[in-house]
Coordinates of C-alpha atoms in Angstrom, one line a residue:
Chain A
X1 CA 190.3 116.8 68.6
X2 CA 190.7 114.3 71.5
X3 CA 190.1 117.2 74.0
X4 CA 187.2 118.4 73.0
X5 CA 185.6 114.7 72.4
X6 CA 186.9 114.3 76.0
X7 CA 185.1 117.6 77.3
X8 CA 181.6 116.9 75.4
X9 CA 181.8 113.0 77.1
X10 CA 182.6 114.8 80.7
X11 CA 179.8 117.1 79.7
X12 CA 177.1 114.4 78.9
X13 CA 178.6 112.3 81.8
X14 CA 177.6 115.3 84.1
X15 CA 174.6 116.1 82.6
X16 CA 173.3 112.1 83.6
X17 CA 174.7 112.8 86.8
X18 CA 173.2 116.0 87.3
X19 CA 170.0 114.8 86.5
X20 CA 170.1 111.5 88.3
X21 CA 171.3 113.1 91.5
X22 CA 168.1 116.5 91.2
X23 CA 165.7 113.2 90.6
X24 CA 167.2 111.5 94.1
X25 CA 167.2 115.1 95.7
X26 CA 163.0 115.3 94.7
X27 CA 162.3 112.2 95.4
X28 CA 163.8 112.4 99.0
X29 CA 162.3 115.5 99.4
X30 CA 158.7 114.1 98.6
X31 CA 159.2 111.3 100.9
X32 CA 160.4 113.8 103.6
X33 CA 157.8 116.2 103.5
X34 CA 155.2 113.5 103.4
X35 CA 156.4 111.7 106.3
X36 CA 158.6 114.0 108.5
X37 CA 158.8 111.1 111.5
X38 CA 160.7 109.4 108.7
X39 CA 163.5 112.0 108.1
X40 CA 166.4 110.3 109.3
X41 CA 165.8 106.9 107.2
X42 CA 165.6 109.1 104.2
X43 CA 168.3 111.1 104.5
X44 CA 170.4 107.7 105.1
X45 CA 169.5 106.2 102.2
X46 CA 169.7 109.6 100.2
X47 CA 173.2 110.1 100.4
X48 CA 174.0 106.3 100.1
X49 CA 171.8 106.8 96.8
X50 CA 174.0 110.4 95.6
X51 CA 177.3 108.8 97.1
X52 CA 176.6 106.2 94.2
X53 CA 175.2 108.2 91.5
X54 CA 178.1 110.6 92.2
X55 CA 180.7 107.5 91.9
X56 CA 179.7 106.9 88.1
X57 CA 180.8 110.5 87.1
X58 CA 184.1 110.2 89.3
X59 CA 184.6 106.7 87.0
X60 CA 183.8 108.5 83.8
X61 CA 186.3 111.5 84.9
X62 CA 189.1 108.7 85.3
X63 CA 188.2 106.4 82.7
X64 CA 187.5 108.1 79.3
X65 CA 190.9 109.8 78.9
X66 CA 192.9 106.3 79.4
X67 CA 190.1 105.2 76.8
X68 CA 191.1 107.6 74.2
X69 CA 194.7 107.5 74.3
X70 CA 194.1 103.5 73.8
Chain B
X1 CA 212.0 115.6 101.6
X2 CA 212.0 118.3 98.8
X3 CA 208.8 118.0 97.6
X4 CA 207.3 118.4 100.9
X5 CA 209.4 121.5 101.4
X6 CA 208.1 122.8 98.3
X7 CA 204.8 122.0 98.9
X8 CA 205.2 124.4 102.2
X9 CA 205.9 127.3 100.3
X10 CA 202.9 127.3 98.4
X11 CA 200.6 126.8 101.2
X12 CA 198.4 129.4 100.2
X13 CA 197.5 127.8 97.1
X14 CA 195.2 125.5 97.0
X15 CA 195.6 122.8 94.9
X16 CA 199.1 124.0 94.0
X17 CA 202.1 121.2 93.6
X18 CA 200.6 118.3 94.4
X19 CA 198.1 118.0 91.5
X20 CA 197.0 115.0 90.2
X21 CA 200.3 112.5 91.2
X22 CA 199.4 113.3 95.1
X23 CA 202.0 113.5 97.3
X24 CA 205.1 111.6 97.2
X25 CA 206.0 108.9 99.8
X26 CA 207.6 110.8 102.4
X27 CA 205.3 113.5 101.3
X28 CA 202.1 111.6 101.8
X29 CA 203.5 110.5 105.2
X30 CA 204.2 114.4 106.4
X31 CA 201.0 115.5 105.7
X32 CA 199.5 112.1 107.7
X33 CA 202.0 113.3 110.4
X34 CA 199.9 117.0 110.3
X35 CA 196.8 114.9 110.4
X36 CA 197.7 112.8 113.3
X37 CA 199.1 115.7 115.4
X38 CA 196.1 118.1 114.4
X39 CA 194.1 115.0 115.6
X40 CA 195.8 114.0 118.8
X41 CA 196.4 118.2 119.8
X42 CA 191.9 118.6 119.2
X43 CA 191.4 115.5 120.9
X44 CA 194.2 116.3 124.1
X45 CA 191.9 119.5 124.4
X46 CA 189.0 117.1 124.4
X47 CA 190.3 114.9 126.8
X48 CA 191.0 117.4 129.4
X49 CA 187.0 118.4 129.2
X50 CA 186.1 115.1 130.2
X51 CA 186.3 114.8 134.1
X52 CA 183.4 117.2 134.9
X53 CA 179.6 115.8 134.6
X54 CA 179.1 118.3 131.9
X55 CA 181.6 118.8 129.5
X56 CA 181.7 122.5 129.6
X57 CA 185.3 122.7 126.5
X58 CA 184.0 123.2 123.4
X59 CA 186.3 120.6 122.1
X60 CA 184.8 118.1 124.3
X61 CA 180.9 119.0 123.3
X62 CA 181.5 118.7 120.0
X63 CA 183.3 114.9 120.2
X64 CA 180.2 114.2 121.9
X65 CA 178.2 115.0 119.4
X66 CA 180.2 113.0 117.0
X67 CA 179.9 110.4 119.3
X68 CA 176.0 110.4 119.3
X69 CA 175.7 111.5 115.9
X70 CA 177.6 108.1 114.9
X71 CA 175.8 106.0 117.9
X72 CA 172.9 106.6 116.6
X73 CA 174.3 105.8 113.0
X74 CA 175.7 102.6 114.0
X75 CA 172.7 101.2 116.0
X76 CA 170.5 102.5 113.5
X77 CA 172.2 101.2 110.5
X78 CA 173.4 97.9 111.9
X79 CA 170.8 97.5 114.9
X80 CA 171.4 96.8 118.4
X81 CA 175.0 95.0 118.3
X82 CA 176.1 97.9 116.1
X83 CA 177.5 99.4 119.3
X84 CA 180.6 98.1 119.3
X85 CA 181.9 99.0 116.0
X86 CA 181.4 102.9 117.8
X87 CA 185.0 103.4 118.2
X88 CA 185.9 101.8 114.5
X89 CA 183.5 104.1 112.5
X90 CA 184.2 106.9 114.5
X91 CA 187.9 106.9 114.5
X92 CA 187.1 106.6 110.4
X93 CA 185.4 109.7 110.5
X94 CA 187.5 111.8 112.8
X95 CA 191.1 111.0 110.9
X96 CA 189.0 111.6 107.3
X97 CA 187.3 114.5 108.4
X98 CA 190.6 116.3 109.8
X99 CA 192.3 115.0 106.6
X100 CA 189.8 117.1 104.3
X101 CA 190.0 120.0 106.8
X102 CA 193.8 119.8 106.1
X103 CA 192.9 119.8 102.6
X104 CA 191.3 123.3 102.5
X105 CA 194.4 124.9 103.6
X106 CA 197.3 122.7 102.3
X107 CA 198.6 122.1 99.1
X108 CA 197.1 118.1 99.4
X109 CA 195.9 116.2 102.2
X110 CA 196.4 112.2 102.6
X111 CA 192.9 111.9 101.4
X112 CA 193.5 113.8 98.5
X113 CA 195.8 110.6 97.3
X114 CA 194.4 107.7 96.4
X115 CA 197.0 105.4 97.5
X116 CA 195.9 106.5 101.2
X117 CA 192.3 106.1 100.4
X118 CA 192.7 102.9 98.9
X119 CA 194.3 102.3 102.4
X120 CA 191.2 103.3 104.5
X121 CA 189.3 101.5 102.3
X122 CA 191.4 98.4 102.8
X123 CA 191.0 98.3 105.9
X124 CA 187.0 98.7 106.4
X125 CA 186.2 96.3 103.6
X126 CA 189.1 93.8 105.4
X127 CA 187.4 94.8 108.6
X128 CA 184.1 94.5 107.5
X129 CA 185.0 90.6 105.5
X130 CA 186.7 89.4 109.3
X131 CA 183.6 90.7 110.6
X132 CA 181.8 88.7 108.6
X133 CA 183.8 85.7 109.0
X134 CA 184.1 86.2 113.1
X135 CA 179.3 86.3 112.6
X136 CA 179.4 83.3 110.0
X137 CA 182.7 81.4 109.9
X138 CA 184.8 81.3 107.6
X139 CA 182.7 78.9 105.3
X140 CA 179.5 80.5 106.3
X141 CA 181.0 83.5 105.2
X142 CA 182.0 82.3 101.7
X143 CA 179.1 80.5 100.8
X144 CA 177.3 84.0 101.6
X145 CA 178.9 85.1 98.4
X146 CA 177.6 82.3 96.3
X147 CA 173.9 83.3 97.0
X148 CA 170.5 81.3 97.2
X149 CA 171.5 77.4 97.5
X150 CA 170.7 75.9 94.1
X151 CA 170.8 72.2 93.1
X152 CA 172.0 70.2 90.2
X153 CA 172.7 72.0 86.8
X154 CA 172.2 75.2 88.5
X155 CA 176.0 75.4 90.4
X156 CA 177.1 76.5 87.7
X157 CA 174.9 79.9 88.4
X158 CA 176.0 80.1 91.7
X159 CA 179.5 79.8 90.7
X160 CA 178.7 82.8 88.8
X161 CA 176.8 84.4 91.9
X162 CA 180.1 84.0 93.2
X163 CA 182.1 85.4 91.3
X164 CA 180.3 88.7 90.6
X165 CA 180.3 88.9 94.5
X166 CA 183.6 88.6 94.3
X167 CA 184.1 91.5 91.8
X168 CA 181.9 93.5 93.5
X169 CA 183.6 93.2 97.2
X170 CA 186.7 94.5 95.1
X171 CA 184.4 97.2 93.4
X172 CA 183.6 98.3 97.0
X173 CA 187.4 99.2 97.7
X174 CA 187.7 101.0 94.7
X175 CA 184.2 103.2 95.2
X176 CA 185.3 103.9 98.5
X177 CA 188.7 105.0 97.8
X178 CA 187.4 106.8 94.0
X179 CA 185.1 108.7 95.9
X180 CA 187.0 109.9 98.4
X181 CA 189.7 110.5 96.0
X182 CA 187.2 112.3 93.7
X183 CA 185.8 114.8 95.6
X184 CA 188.4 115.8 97.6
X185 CA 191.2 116.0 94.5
X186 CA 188.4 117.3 92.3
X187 CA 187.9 120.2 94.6
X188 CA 191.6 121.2 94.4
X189 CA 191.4 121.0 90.5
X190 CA 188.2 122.9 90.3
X191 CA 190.3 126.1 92.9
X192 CA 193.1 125.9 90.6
X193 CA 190.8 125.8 87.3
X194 CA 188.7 129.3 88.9
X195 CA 192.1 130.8 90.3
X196 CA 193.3 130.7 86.8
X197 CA 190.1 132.3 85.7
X198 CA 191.1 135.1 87.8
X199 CA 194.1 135.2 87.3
X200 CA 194.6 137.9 85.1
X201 CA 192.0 140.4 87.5
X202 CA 194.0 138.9 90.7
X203 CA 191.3 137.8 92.0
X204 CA 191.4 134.4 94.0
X205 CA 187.9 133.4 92.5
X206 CA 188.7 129.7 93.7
X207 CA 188.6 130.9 97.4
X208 CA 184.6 131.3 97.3
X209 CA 184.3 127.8 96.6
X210 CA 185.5 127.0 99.9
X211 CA 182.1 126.6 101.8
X212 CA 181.3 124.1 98.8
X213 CA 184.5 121.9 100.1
X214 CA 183.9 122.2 103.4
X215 CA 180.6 120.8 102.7
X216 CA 182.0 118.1 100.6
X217 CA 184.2 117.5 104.1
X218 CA 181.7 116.5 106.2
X219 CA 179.5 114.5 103.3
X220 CA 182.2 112.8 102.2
X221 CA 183.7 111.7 106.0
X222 CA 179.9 111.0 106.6
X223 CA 179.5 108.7 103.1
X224 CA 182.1 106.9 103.9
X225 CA 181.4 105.8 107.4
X226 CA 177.9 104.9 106.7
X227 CA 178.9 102.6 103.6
X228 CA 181.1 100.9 106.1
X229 CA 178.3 100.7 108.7
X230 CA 175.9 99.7 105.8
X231 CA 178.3 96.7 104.8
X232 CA 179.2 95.7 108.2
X233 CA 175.7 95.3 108.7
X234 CA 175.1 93.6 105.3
X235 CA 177.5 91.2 106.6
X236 CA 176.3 90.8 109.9
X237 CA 172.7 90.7 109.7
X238 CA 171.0 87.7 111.2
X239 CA 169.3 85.2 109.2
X240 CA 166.0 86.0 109.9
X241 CA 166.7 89.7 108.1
X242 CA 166.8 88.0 104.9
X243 CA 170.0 86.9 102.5
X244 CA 167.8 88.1 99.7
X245 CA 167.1 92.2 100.9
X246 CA 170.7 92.3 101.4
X247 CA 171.8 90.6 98.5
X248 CA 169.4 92.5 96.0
X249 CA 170.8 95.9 97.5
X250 CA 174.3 94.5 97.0
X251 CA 173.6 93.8 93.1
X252 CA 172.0 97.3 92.8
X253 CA 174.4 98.8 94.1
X254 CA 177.0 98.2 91.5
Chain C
X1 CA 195.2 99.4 125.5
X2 CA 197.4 96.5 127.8
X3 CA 194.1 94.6 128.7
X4 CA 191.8 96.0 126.7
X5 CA 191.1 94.1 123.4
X6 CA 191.4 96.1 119.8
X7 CA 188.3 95.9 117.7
X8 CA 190.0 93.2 115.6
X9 CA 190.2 91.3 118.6
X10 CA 194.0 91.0 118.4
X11 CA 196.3 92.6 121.2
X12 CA 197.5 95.3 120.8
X13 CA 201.7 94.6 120.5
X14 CA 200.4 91.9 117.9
X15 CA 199.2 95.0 115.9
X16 CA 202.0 97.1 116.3
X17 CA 204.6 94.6 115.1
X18 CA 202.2 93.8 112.2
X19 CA 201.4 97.8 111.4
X20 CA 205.3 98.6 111.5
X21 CA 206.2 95.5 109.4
X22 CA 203.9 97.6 107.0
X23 CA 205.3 100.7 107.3
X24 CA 208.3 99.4 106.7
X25 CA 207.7 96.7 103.6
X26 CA 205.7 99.9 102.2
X27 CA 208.6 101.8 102.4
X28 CA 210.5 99.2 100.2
X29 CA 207.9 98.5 97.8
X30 CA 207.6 102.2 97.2
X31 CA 211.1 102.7 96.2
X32 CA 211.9 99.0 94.1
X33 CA 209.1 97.7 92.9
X34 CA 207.1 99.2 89.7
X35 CA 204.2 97.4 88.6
X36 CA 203.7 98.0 84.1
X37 CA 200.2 98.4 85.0
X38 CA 200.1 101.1 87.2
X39 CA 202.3 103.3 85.0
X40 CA 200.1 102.8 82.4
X41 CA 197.1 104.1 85.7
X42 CA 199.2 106.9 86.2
X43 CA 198.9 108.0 82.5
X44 CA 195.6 107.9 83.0
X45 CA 195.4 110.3 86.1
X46 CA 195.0 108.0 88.9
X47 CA 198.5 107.5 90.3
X48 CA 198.2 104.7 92.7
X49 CA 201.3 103.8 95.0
X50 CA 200.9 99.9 96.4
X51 CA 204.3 100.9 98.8
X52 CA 202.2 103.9 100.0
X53 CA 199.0 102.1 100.6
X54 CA 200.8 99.4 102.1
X55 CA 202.7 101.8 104.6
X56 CA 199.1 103.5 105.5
X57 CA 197.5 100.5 106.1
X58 CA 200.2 99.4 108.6
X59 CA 199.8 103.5 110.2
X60 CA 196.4 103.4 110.1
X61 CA 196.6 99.7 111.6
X62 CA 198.3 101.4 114.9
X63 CA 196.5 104.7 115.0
X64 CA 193.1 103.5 115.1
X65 CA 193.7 101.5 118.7
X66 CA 195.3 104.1 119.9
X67 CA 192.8 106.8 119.3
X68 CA 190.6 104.5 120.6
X69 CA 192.2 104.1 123.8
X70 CA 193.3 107.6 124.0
X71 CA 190.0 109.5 123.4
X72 CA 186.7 107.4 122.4
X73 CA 187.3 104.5 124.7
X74 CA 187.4 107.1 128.0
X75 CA 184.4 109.5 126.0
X76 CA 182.0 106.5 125.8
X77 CA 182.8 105.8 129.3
X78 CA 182.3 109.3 130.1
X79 CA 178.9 109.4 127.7
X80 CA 177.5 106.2 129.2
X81 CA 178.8 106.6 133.2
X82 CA 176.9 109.9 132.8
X83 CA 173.8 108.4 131.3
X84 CA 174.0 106.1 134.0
X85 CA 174.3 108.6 136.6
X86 CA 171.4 110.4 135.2
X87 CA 169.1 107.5 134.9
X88 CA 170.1 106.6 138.7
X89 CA 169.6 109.9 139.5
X90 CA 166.2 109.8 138.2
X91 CA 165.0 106.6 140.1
X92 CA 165.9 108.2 143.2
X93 CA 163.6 111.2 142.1
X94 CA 161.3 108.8 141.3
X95 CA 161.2 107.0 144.5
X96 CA 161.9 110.0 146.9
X97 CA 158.5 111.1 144.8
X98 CA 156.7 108.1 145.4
X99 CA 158.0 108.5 148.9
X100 CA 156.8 111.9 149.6
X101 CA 153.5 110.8 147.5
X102 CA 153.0 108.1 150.2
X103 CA 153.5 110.7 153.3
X104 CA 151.4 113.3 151.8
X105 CA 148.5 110.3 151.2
X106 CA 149.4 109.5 155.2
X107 CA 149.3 112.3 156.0
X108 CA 146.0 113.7 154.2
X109 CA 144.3 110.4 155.8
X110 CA 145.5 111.1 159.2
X111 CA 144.7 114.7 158.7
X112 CA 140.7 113.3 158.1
X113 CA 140.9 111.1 160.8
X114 CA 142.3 114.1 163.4
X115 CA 139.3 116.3 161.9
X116 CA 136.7 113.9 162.2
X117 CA 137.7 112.7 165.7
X118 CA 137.7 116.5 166.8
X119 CA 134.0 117.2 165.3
X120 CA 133.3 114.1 167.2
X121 CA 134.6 115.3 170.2
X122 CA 133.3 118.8 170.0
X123 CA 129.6 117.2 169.2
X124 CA 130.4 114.8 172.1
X125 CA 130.9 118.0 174.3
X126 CA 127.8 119.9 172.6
X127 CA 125.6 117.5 173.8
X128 CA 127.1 117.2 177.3
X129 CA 127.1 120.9 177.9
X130 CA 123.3 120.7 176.2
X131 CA 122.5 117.9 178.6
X132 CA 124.0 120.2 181.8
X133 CA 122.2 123.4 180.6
X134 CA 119.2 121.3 180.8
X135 CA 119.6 119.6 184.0
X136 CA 120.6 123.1 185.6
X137 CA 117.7 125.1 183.9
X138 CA 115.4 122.0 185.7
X139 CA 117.3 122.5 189.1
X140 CA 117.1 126.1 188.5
X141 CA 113.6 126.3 187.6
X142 CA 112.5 123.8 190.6
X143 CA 114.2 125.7 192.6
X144 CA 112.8 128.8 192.2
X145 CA 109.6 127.4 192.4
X146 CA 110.1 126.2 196.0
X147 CA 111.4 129.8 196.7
X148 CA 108.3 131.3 195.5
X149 CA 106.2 128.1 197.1
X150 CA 108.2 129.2 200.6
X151 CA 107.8 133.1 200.0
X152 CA 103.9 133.0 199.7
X153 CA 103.7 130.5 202.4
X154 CA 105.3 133.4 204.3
X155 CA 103.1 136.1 203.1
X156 CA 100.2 133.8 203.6
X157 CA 101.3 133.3 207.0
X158 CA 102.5 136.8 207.9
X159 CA 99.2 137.8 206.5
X160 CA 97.3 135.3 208.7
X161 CA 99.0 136.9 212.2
X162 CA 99.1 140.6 211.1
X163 CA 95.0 139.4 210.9
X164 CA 95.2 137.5 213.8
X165 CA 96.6 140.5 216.0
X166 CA 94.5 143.2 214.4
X167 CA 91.8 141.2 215.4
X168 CA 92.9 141.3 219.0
X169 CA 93.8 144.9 219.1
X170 CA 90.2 145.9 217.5
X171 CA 88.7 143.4 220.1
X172 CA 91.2 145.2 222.7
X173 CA 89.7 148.2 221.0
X174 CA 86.5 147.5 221.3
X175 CA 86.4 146.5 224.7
X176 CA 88.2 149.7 225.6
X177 CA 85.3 151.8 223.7
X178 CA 82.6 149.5 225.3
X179 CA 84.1 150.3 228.6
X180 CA 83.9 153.7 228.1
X181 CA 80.7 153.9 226.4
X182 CA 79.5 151.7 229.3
X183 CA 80.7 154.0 231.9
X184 CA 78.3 156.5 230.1
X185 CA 75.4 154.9 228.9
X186 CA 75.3 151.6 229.4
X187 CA 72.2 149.7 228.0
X188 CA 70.9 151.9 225.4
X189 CA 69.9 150.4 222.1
X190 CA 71.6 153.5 219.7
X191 CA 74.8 152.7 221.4
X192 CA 74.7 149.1 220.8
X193 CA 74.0 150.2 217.4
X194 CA 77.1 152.3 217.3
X195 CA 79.6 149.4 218.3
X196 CA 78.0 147.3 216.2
X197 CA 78.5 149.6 212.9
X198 CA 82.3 150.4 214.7
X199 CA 83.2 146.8 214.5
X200 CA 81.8 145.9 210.8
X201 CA 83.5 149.4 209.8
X202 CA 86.9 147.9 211.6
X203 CA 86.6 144.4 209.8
X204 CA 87.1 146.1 206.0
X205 CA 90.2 146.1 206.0
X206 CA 91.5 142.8 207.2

């Protein structure tokens, strides 16, 4: 039963992440196409953005199994 | 000794022994070892490219790139005295770059063990505080964590201030090193999930997710070099750049 | 590495003895010490070594310098000694072109000044060699008057003595007919006619 509360959590975790990280993806896009002189800026601060959207799943990942066994 | 011995034999097969434990000691130390002599053999080649006013060895062309790529990093990120943290941030890159490479094709890779990332990590947030301390002092740099001064009842705030700061420098080693860790150990476990998905057909469906991780190579060597160039900078930025930009993308950060 | 200070500003034996004093107490705390908490990590999936991070922090500690001083320390040097070389290389460009910009303008002006000091000179000669046509058509011209002067003087004078003679022949003429006619006749009024008409018929042509 644990396991398969585990994989829906993962599931939901990923599915947050997912859309947090197409929502930074867009967004940078926008920005890019709209100003291309500005590429390099955005692209910096995009993947400090995904780098910590990404982080959250990798916590989820390492936290909810020690949660459960608690 | 064993376990690294073990290890060889299933070199093919990524992901394989070393699973979610990592390597062991000696283990992790072996596969630094590869690293280092991987390293020092690419950057030999590079070095003898050097002399000539163009560097004709491919080697040597693409260090220099490297080297401009994080140049322009550094100065950009940090500004003009960001030049001299070159040969930090780039020897960051190049030894967790070649340890992902190593990765793809070994069983683990120092980076795929978090007591090694933890390490790296370590060591640019230490580098990063001393950097601080060496632009602020030592009390400059301290009272940097307590924020905005504040007056009278309001210490007890900035004692707070302080202490969240506090959590979140120690949050910064653990990103770093979680999302290192992460990737690179989530890759193996995502080839050994798909290579026992096809199993049963022999087919090695976890080898076409190799351009995926090679990817995840150069972002993740990339991520962590400019978080370390974005907190050197936090930590270094002149007065007149502002406690509170710096502060405010601090909190939102974690 | 000897002189040359590590990015943490400490020398570089200072690091070594620190990073192998890592290694090594790394090495210990791997094997003997085992922290409750960190079991409990390992449970969890995140197995986390303190002996191992210990140990590469005290590697990394050494390796860092020394890829520094073996590779990116000479490859900056390299990068900026070239840059350098290329930006000197460019001033000289630069000036050898202002150089050569400053001859061609020296030249160009001295080229003006040749050409104009040569039209100068060849209307200078124009009008000398006008001046000298002039002054010899004059000379010329007088002098061919005087010529012509002289010639009809001569033809006028020639003219005068071929006159002056044919008058004295006719008269020596005359005088010769008269003697003869006088040995004939000699007072009759036809033949005094006769010489008469002889000597106005004579007189025509002069």
């Amino acid at each position: 039963m644990t396991g398969h509360v585990f994989g829906l959590g993962i599931g939901l975790a990923a599915l947050g992440v997912a859309i947090g990280l197409g929502l930074i993806g867009y967004s940078a896009m926008q920005g890019m196409s709209r100003q291309p002189e500005a590429i390099g800026k955005i692209q910096t601060a995009m993947l400090i953005a995904l780098a910590f959207v990404e982080l959250v799943f990798l916590l989820t990942v390492f936290v909810v199994p020690g949660s459960l066994k608690i | 000794m064993g376990e690294v011995l073990t290890a060889g034999t299933l070199l093919g097969a990524a992901g394989g022994e070393g699973g979610a434990h990592g390597a062991s000691y000696e283990g992790l130390f072996v596969y630094l070892g590869i690293v280092v002599v991987i390293l020092f053999l690419f950057l030999n080649s590079a070095k003898q490219g050097l002399n000539n006013r163009v560097f004709k060895k491919w080697t040597t062309q693409w260090t220099e790139q490297l080297y401009l790529f994080i140049e322009n990093m550094t100065v950009g990120i940090i500004g003009g005295h960001g030049r001299k943290y070159i040969p930090l941030i780039m020897a960051l890159w190049m030894i967790i770059f070649v340890s992902n490479i190593v990765s793809l094709f070994f069983p683990t890779a120092p980076t795929a063990d978090l007591s090694f990332n933890l390490a790296l990590a370590l060591i640019s947030i230490g580098y990063v505080q001393w950097e601080g301390m060496k632009a602020n002092g030592v009390a400059g740099h301290f009272s940097h964590f307590a924020g905005p001064k504040l007056g009278g009842g309001l210490v007890l705030i900035s004692l707070m201030i302080f202490v969240i700061e506090l959590i979140s420098e120690v949050m910064k080693n653990v990103s770093l090193s979680l999302r290192l860790f992460g990737n690179i150990e989530g890759g193996h476990q995502a080839v050994v999930a798909m290579n026992e998905l096809g199993a049963g057909v022999y087919i090695p469906i976890g080898f076409f997710l190799l351009p995926v991780k090679l990817l995840t190579c150069v972002v993740q060597a990339l991520i962590f070099t400019l978080l370390t160039c974005v907190y050197i900078s936090l930590v270094t930025h002149h007065e007149e750049e502002g406690h509170e930009h710096g502060h405010g993308e601090l909190a939102g950060a974690h | 590495m000897a002189n040359q200070k590590s990015s943490s500003g400490l020398p570089f034996p200072v690091i070594l003895v620190i990073g192998i004093a890592m290694m090594a107490g790394g090495f210990y705390v791997s094997k003997n010490v085992h922290i409750e908490f960190l079991t409990k990590l390992a449970e969890q999936g995140i197995s986390l070594d303190p002996g191992k991070t210990i140990s590469a922090i005290g590697v990394l500690l050494i390796l860092f310098p020394v890829i520094r001083s073996f590779y990116i320390g000479p490859l900056g040097d390299a990068i900026s000694g070239r840059t350098a070389e290329l930006e000197r290389t460019f001033t000289e460009a630069e000036s050898l072109r202002s150089e050569m910009t400053q001859m061609r303008s020296d030249y160009e002006r001295r080229l003006v000044e040749t050409e104009s000091a040569a039209r100068e000179q060849i209307q200078s000669e124009i009008r000398k060699a006008q001046e000298l046509r002039g002054q010899l058509e004059a000379d010329a011209r007088s002098r061919a008057d005087e010529y012509l002067h002289k010639a009809q003087a001569d033809i006028e004078n020639e003219k005068n003595r071929v006159i002056t003679d044919l008058r004295l022949h006719v008269v020596d003429l005359t005088l010769g007919a008269t003697e003869k006619i006088l040995g004939e006749n000699v007072d009759s009024d036809r033949n005094r006619k006769l010489i008469a008409e002889f000597i106005d018929k004579v007189e025509v042509p002069g």
